[in-house]
mmCIF file of C-alpha atoms in Angstrom:
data_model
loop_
_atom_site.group_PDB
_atom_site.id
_atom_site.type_symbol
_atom_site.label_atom_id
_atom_site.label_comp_id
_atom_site.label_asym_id
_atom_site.label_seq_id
_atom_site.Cartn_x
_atom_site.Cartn_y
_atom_site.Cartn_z
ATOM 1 C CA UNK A 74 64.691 -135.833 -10.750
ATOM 2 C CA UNK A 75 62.836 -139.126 -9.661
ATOM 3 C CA UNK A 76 64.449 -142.385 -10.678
ATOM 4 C CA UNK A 77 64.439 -145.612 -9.647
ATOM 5 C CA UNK A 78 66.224 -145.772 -6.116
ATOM 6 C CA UNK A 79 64.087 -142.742 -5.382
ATOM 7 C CA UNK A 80 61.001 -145.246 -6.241
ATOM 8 C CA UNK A 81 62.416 -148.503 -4.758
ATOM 9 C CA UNK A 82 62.250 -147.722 -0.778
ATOM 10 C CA UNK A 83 59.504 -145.415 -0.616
ATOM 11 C CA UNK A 84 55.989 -146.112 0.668
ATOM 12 C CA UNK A 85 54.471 -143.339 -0.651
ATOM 13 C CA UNK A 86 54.395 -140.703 -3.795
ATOM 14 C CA UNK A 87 55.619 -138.168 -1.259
ATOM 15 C CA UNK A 88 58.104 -140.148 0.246
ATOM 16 C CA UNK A 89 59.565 -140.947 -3.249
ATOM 17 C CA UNK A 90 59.754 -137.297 -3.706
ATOM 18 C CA UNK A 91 61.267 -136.370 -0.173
ATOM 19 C CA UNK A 92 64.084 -138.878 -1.160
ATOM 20 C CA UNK A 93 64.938 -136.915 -4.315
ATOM 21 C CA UNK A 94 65.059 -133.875 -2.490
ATOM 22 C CA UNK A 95 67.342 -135.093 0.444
ATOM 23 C CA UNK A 96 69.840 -136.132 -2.183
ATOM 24 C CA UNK A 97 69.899 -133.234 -3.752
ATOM 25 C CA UNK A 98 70.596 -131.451 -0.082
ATOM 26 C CA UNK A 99 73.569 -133.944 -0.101
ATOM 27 C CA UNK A 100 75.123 -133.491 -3.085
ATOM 28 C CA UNK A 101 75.160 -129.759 -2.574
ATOM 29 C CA UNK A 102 76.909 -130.048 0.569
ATOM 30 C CA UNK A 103 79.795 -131.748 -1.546
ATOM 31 C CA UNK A 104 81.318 -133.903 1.376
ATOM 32 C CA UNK A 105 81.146 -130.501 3.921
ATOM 33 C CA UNK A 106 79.497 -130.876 7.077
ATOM 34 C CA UNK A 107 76.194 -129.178 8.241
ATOM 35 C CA UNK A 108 76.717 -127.373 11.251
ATOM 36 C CA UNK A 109 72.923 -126.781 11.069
ATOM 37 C CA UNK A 110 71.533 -130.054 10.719
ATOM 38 C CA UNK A 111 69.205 -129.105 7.571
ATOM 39 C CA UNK A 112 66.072 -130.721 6.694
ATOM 40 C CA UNK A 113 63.911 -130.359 3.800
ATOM 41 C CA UNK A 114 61.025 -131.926 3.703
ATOM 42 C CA UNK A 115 57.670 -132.875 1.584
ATOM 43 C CA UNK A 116 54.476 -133.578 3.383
ATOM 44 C CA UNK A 117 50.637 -133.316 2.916
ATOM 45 C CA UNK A 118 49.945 -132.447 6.434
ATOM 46 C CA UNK A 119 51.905 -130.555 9.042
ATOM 47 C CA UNK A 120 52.191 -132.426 11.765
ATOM 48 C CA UNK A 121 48.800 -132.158 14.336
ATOM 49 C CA UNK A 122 46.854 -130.254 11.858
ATOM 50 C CA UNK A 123 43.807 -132.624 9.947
ATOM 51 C CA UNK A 124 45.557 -133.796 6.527
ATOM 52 C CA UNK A 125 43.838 -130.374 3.668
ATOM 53 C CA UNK A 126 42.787 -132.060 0.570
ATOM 54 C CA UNK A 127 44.888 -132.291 -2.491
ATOM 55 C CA UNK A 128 47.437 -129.971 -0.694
ATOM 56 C CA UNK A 129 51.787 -130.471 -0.492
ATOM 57 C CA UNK A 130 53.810 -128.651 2.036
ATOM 58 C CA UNK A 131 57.410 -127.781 1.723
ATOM 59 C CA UNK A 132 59.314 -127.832 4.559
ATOM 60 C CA UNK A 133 63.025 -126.304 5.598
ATOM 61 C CA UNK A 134 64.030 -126.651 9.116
ATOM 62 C CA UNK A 135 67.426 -126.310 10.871
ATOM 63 C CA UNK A 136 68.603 -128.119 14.180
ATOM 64 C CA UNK A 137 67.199 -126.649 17.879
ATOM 65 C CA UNK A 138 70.252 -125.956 18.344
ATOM 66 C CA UNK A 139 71.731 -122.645 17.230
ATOM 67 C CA UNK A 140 75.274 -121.969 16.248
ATOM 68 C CA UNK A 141 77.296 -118.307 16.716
ATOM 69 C CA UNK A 142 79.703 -116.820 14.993
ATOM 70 C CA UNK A 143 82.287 -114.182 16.753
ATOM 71 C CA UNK A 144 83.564 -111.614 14.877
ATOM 72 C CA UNK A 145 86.580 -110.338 17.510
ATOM 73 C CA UNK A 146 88.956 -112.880 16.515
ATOM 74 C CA UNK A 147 88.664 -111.734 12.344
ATOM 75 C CA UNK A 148 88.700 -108.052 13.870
ATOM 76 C CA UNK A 149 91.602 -108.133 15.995
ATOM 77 C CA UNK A 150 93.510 -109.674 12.905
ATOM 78 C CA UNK A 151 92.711 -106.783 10.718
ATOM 79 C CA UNK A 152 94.739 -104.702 13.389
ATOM 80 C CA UNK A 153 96.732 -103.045 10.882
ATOM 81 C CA UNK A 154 94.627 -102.652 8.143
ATOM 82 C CA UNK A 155 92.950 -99.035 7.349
ATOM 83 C CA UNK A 156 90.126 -100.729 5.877
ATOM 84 C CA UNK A 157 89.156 -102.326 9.300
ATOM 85 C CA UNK A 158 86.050 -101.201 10.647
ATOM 86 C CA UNK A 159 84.570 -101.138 6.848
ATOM 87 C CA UNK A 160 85.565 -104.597 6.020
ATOM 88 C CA UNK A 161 84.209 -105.831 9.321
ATOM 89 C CA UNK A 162 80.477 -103.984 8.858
ATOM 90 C CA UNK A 163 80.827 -105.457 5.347
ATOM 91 C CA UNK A 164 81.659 -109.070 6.116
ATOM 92 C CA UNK A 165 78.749 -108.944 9.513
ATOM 93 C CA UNK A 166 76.095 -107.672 6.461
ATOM 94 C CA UNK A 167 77.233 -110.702 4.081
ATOM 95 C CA UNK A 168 77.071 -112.960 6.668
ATOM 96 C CA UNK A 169 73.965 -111.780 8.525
ATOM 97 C CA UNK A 170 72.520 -111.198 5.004
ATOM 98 C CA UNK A 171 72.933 -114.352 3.713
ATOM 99 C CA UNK A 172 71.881 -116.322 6.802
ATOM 100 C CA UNK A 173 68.793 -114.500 7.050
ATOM 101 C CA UNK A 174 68.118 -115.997 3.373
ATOM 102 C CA UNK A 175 67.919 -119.137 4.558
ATOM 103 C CA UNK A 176 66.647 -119.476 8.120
ATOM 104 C CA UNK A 177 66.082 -117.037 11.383
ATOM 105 C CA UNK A 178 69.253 -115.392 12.059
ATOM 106 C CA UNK A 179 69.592 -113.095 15.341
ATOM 107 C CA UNK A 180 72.177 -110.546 14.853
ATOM 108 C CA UNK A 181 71.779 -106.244 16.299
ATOM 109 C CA UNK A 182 68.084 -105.631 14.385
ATOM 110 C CA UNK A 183 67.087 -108.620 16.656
ATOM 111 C CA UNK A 184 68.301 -107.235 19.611
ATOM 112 C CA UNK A 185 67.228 -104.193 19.302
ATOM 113 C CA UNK A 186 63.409 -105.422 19.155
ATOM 114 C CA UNK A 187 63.976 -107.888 22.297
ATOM 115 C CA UNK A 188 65.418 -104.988 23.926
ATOM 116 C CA UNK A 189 62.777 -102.438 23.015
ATOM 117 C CA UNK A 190 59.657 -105.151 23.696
ATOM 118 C CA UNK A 191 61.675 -106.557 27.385
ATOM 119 C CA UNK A 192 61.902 -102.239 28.282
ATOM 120 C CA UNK A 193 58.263 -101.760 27.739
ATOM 121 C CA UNK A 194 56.900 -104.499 29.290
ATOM 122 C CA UNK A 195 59.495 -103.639 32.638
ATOM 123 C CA UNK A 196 57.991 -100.436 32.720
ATOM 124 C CA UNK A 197 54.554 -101.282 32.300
ATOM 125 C CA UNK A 198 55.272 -103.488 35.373
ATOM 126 C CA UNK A 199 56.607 -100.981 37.378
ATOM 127 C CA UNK A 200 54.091 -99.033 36.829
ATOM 128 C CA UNK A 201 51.613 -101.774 37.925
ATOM 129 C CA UNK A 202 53.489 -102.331 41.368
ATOM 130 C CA UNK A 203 55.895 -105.167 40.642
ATOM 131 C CA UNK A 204 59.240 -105.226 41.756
ATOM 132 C CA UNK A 205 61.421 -105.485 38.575
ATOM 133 C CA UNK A 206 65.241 -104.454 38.079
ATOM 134 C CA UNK A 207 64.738 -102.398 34.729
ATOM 135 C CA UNK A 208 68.320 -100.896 35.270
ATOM 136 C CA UNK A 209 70.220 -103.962 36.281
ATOM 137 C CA UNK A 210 68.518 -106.399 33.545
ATOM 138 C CA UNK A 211 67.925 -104.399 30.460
ATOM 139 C CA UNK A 212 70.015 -100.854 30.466
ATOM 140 C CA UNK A 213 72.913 -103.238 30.959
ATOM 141 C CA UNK A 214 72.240 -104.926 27.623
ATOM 142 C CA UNK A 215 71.541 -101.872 25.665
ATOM 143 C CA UNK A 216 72.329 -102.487 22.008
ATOM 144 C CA UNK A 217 73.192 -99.106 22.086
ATOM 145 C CA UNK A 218 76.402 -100.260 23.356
ATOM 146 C CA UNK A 219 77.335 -102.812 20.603
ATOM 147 C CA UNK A 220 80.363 -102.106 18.507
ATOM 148 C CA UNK A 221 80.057 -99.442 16.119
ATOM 149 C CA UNK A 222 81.037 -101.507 13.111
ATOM 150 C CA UNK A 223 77.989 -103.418 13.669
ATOM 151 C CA UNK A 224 75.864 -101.151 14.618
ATOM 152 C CA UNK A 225 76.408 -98.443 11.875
ATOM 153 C CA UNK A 226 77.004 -101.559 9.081
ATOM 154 C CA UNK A 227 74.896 -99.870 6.820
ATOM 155 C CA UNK A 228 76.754 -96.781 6.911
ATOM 156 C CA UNK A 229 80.336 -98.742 6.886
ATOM 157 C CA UNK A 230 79.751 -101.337 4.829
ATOM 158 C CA UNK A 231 82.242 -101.503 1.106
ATOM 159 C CA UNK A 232 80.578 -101.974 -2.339
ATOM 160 C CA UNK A 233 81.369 -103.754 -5.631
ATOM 161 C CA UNK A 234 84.924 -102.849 -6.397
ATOM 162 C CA UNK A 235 85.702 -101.224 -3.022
ATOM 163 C CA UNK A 236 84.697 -104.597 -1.356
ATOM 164 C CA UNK A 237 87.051 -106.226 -3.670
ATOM 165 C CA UNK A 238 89.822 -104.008 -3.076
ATOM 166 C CA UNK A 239 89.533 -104.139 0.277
ATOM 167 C CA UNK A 240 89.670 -107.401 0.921
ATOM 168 C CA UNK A 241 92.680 -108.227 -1.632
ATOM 169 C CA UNK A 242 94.338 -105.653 0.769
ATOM 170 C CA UNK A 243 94.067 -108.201 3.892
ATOM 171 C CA UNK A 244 97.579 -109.937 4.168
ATOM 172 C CA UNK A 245 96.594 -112.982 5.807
ATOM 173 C CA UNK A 246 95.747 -115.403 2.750
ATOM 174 C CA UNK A 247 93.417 -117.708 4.793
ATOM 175 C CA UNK A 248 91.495 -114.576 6.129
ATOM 176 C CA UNK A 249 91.309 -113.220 2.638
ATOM 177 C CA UNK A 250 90.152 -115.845 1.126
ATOM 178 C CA UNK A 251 87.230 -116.428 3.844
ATOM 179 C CA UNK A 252 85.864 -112.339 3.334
ATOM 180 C CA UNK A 253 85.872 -113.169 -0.632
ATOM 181 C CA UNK A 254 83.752 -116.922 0.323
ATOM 182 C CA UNK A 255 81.550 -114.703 2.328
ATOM 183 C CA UNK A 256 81.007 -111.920 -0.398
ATOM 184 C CA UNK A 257 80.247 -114.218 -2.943
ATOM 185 C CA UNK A 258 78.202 -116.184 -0.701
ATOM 186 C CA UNK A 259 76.110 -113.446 -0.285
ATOM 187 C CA UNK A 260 76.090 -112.321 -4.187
ATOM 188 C CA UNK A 261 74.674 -115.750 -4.553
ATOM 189 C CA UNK A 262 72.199 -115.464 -1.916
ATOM 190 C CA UNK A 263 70.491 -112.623 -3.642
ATOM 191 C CA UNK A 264 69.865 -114.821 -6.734
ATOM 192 C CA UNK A 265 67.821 -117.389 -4.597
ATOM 193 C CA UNK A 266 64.361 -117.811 -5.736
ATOM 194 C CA UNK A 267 61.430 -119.041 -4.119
ATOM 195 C CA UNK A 268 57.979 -119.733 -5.582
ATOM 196 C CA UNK A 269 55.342 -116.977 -4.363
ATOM 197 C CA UNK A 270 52.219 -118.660 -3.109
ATOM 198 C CA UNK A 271 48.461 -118.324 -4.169
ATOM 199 C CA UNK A 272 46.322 -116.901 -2.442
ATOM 200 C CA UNK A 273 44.165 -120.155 -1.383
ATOM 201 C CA UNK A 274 47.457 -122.190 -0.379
ATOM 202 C CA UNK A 275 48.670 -118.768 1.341
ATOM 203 C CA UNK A 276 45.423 -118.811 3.609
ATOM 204 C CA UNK A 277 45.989 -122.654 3.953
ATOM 205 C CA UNK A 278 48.971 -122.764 5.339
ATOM 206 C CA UNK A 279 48.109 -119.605 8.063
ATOM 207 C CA UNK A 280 45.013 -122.469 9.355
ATOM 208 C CA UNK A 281 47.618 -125.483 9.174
ATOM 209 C CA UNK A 282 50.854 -123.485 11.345
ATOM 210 C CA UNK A 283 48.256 -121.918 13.678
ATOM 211 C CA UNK A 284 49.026 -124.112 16.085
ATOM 212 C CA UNK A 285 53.099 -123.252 15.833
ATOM 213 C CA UNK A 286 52.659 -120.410 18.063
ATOM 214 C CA UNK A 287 56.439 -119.571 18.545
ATOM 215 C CA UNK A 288 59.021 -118.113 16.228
ATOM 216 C CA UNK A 289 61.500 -120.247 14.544
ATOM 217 C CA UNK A 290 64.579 -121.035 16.665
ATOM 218 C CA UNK A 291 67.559 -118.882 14.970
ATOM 219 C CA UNK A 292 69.922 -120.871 13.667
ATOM 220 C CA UNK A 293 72.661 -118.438 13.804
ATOM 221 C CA UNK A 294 73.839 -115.868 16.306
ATOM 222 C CA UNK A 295 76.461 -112.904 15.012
ATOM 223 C CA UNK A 296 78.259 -110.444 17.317
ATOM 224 C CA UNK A 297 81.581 -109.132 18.274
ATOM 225 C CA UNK A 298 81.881 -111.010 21.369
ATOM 226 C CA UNK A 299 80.197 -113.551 23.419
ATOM 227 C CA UNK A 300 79.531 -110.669 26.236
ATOM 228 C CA UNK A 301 78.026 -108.284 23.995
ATOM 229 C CA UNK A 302 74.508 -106.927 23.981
ATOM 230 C CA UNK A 303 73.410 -109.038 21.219
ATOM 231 C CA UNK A 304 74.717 -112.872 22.999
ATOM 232 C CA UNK A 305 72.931 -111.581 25.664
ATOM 233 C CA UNK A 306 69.296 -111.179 24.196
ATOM 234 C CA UNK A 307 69.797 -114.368 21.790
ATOM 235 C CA UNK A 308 70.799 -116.316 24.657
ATOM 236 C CA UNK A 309 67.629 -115.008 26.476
ATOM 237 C CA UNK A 310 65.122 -115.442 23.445
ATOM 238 C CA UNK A 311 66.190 -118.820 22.647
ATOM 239 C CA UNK A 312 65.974 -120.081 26.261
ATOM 240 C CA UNK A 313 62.028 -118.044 26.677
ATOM 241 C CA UNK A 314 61.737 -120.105 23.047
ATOM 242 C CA UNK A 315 63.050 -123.779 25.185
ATOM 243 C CA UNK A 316 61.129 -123.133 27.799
ATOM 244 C CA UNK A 317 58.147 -121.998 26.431
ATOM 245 C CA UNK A 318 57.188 -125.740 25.156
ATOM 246 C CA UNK A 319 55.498 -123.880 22.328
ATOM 247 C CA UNK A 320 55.918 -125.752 18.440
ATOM 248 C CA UNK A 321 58.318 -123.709 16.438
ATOM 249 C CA UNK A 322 57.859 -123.260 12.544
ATOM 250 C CA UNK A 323 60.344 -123.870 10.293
ATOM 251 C CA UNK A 324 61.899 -120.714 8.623
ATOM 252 C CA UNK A 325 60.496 -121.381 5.403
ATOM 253 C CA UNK A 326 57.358 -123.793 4.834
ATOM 254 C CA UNK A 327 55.647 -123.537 1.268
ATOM 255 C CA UNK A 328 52.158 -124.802 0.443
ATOM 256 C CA UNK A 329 51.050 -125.990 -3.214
ATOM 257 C CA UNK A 330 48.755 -128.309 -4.915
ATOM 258 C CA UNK A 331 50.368 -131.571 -6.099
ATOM 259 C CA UNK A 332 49.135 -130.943 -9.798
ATOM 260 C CA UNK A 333 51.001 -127.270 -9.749
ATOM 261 C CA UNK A 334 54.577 -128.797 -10.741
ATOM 262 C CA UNK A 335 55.874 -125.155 -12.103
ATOM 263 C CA UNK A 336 55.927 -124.248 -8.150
ATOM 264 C CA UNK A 337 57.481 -127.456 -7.449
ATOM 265 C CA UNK A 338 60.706 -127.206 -9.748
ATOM 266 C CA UNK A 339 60.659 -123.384 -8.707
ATOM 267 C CA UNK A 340 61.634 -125.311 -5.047
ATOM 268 C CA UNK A 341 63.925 -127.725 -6.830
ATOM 269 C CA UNK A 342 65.533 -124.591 -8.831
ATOM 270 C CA UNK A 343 66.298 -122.940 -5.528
ATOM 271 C CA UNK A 344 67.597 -125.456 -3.183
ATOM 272 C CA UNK A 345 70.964 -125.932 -4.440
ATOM 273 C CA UNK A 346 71.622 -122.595 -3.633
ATOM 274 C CA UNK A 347 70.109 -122.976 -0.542
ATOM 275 C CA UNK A 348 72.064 -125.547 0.031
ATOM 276 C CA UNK A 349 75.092 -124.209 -0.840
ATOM 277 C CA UNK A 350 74.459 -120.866 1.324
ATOM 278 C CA UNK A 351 74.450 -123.181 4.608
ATOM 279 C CA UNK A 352 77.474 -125.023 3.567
ATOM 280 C CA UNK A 353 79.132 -121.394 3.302
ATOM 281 C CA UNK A 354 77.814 -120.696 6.786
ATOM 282 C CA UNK A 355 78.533 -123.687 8.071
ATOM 283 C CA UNK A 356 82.196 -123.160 6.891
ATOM 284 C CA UNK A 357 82.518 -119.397 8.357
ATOM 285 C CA UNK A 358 81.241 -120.883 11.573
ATOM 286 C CA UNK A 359 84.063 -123.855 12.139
ATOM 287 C CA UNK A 360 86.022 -120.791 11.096
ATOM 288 C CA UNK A 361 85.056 -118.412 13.802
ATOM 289 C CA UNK A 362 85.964 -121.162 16.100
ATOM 290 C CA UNK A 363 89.013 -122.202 14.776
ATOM 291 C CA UNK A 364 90.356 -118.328 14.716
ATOM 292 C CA UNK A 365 89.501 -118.060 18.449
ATOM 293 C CA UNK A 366 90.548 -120.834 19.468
ATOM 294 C CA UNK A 367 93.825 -119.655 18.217
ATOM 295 C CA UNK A 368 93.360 -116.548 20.177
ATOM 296 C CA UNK A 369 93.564 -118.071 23.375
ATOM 297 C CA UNK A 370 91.066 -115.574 24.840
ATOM 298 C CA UNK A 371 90.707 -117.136 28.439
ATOM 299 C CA UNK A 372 88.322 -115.234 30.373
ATOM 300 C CA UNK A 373 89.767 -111.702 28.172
#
């Protein structure tokens, strides 16, 4: 994996090694662009924390930034097709599923938590005297009220050869073609491997992120519609997240000795298909747009 050029510009061991990794990143990608600004990252210290002895970190991090994909625009196209509702649970599941593989995604699960933590603490403030407006800021983004083919995806969602007949059943060949990339995608997402840590470096690691005292920022956002339950709360948890001034982790952040190179090409093993997930997402996402963009919504 190292080589020369790797070698040539690097002022460190590590920083040789970062190198490699970032062009493997790259050539994943295969000329697509990251809508999620990916990082990944070798270090022997995480950031403020006092440099462990004889210890690596791994580090995968997507933008501040998060990116949302609508699912109205691919739902009002299936108008006429009797699969409808079970190809759109099906296609928020591979989507969701395989986004959550890779970095924080905030889809209904996420909501409902917000939801359920933002109604107890409004009551337990009411109780203590305050004047809060549980009605008027949380019953009106009940998650409750989110479509039903999100909401009961589970239940709805196609498998194996009912998934494929479905979606050979969809008329529009672009659409088609973009419920078969996201199926796949999130076949391929399943076989994604990442080392398991040891014990020591697992206890490691908890000391060196104690200071990230905040939740990675999602990097994705999936609803229906950008006035659903769901926008609301991720808009709200990401802007408590901004404002909050609190050092976010990075989804996924591995810790190994330098010497333990089995772990290492375990990480090297999986980030192709790590790579190649985001480059699906990113794809489905410049999608999304495109499709409603077409749709002309207005203020619909």
């Amino acid at each position: 994996m190292l080589c020369e050029k790797h070698l040539e510009h690097a002022t460190s061991p590590v920083g040789a090694v970062e190198a490699a990794l970032a062009e493997i990143v790259t050539e994943n990608f295969r000329g697509a662009q990251d809508e999620f600004d990916i990082t990944a990252s070798i270090s022997d210290r995480l950031e403020d924390y006092r440099k462990p002895e004889n210890i690596l970190f791994f580090s995968w991090s997507n933008s501040p930034d998060p990116q949302y994909i609508p699912l109205r625009p691919v739902f009002e196209r299936l108008e006429n097709s009797p699969h409808r509702d079970q190809l759109m649970a099906s296609l928020y599941r591979w989507l969701y599923g395989s986004a959550s593989k890779v970095f924080d995604a905030f889809g209904f699960d996420e909501a409902k938590n917000v939801y359920t933590w933002r109604k107890e603490w409004y009551a337990e403030a009411r109780e203590n005297g305050e004047d809060v407006d549980v009605e008027g800021d949380v019953e009106a983004s009940d998650p409750a009220k989110v479509i039903s083919y999100i909401r009961d995806s589970e239940r709805l969602a196609l498998k194996d050869a009912h998934a494929i007949d479905a979606i050979h059943s969809i008329a529009d060949e672009k659409l088609r073609s973009a419920f078969a990339n996201a199926r796949q995608m999130y076949a391929a997402t399943r076989r994604i491997k990442l080392p398991s840590m040891s014990e020591e470096c697992r206890r490691i690691l908890d000391d060196a992120a104690y200071y990230m005292d905040s939740y990675p920022v999602p990097a994705l956002g999936i609803s229906h519609w950008r006035d659903d339950p769901i926008v609301a709360w991720f808009d709200e948890f990401c802007q408590e997240q901004f404002e909050s001034g609190s050092t976010c982790r990075a989804p996924i952040i591995l810790c190994f000795r330098p010497e333990d190179t089995a772990f290492f090409l375990q990480i090297v093993a999986a980030l192709p298909g790590l790579v190649r997930t985001v480059a699906g997402l990113s794809e489905w996402t410049r999608f999304s747009l495109e499709l409603e963009n077409a749709s002309n919504y207005g203020n619909r």
